[in-house]
Short mmCIF file of C-alpha atoms in Angstrom, two decimals:
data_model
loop_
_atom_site.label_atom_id
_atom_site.label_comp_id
_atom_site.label_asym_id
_atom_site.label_seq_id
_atom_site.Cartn_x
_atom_site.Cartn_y
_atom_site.Cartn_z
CA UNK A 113 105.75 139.37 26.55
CA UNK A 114 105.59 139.49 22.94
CA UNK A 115 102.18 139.96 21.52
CA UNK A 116 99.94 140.99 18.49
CA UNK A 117 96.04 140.22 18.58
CA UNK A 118 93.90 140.42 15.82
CA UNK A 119 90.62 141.39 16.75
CA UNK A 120 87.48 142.64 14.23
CA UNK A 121 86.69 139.72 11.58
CA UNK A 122 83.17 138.05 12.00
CA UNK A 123 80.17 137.07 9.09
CA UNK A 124 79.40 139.85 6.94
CA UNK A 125 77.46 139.34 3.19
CA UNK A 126 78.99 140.12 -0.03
CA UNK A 127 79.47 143.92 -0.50
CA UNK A 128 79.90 144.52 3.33
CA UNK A 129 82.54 145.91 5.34
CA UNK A 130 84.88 145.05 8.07
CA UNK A 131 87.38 146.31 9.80
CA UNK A 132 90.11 144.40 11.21
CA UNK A 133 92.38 145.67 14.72
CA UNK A 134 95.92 144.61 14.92
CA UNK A 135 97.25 145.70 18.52
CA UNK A 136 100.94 145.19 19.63
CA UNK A 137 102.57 144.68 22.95
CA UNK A 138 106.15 143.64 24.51
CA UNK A 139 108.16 145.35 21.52
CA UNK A 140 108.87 148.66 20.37
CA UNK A 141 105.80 148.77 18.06
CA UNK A 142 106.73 152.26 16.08
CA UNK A 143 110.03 150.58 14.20
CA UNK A 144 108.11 147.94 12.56
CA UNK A 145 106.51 147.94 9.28
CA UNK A 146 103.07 145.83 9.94
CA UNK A 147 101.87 143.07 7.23
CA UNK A 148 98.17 141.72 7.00
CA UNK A 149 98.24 137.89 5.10
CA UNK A 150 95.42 135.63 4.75
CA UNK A 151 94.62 132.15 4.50
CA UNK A 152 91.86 130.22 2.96
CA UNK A 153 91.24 126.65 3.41
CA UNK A 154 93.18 124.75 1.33
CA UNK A 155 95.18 127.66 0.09
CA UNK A 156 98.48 129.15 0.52
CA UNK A 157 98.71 132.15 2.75
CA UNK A 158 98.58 135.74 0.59
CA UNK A 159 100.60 138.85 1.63
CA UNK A 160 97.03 141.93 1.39
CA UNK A 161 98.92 144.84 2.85
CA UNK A 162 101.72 146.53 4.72
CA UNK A 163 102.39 149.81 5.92
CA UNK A 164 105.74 151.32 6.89
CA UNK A 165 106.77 151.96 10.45
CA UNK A 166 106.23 155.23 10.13
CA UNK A 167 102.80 154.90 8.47
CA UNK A 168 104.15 157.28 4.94
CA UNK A 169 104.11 154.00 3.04
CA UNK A 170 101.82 151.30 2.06
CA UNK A 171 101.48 147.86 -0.13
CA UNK A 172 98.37 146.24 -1.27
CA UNK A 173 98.09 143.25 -2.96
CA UNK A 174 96.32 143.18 -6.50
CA UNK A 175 93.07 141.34 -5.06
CA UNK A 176 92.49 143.83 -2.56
CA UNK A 177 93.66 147.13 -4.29
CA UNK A 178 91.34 149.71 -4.30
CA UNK A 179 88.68 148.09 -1.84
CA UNK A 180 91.20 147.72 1.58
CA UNK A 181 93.00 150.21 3.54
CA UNK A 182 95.62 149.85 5.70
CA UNK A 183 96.55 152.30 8.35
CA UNK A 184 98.66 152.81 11.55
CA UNK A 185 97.91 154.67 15.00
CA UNK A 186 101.42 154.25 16.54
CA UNK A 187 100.44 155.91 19.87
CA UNK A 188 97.58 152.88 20.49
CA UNK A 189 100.08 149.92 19.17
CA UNK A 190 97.40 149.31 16.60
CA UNK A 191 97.05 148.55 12.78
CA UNK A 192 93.96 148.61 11.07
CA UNK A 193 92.91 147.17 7.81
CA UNK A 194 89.62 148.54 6.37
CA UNK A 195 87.97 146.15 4.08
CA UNK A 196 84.88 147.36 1.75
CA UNK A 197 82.98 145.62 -1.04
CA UNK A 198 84.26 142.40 0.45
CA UNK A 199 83.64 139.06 -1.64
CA UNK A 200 83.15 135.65 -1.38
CA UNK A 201 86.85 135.14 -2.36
CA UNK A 202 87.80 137.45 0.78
CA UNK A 203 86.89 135.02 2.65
CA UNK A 204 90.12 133.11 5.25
CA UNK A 205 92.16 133.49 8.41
CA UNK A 206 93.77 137.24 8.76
CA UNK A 207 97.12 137.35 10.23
CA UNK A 208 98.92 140.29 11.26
CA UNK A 209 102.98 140.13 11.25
CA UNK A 210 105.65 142.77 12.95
CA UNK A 211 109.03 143.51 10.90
CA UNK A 212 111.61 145.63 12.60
CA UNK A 213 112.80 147.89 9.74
CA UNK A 214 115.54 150.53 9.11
CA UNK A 215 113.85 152.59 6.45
CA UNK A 216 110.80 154.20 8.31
CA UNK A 217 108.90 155.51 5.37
CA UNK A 218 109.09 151.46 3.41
CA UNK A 219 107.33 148.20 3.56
CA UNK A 220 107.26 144.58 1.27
CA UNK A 221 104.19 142.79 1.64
CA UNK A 222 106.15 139.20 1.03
CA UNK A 223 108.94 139.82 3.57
CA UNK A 224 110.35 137.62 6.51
CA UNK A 225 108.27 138.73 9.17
CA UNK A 226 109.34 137.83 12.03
CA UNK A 227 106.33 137.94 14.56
CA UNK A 228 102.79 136.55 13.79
CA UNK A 229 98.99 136.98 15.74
CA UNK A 230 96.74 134.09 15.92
CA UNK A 231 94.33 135.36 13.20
CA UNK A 232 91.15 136.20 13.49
CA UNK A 233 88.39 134.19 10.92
CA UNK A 234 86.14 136.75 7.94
CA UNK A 235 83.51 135.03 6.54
CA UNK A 236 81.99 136.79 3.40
CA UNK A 237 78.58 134.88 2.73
CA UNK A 238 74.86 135.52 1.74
#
């Protein structure tokens, strides 16, 4: 069976840090690139990151540059997306999204991914 789980997001204050878990199942995890979106009420789901199959190469959207990273450990099925100095504005759903991919060392954040988690909810609030 086809899975990914989100896991990680919770209430942290302004300036805090998270880190978000993205762990696979049911598909041959190491030849998909991995994308992280988010959605905030009343907003339109945003592409934050991707990394490559292979883990060489990695996206980040301009709100999050320099404050996430994203990064792979192919042998646990897991993607990770470290988030420091998070904001108010941080604040939505996280989605993680599978992408089987030729190119091993490439990713694009806006692609058609093909498989979605559930999300898991990051509140950034005082």
């Amino acid at each position: 069976q086809l899975q990914l789980v989100e896991s990680g997001g919770g209430l942290v204050q302004p300036g805090g840090s998270l880190r978000l878990s993205c762990t696979a199942s049911g598909f041959r995890f190491n030849s998909h690139a991995i994308g992280w979106f988010r959605q905030a009420p009343g907003k339109e789901r945003e592409g934050v990151s991707c990394i490559s199959s292979s883990g060489g190469g990695t996206n980040y959207g301009d709100s999050v540059k320099g404050r996430f990273t994203i990064s792979r450990d192919n042998a646990k099925n897991t993607v990770y997306l470290q988030m420091n100095s998070l904001k108010s504005g941080d604040t939505a759903v996280y989605y993680c999204a599978a992408l089987e991919v030729r190119i091993p060392s490439l990713c694009v954040i806006m692609a058609s991914y093909k498989y979605w988690g559930q999300g898991t909810q990051v509140t950034v609030s005082s």
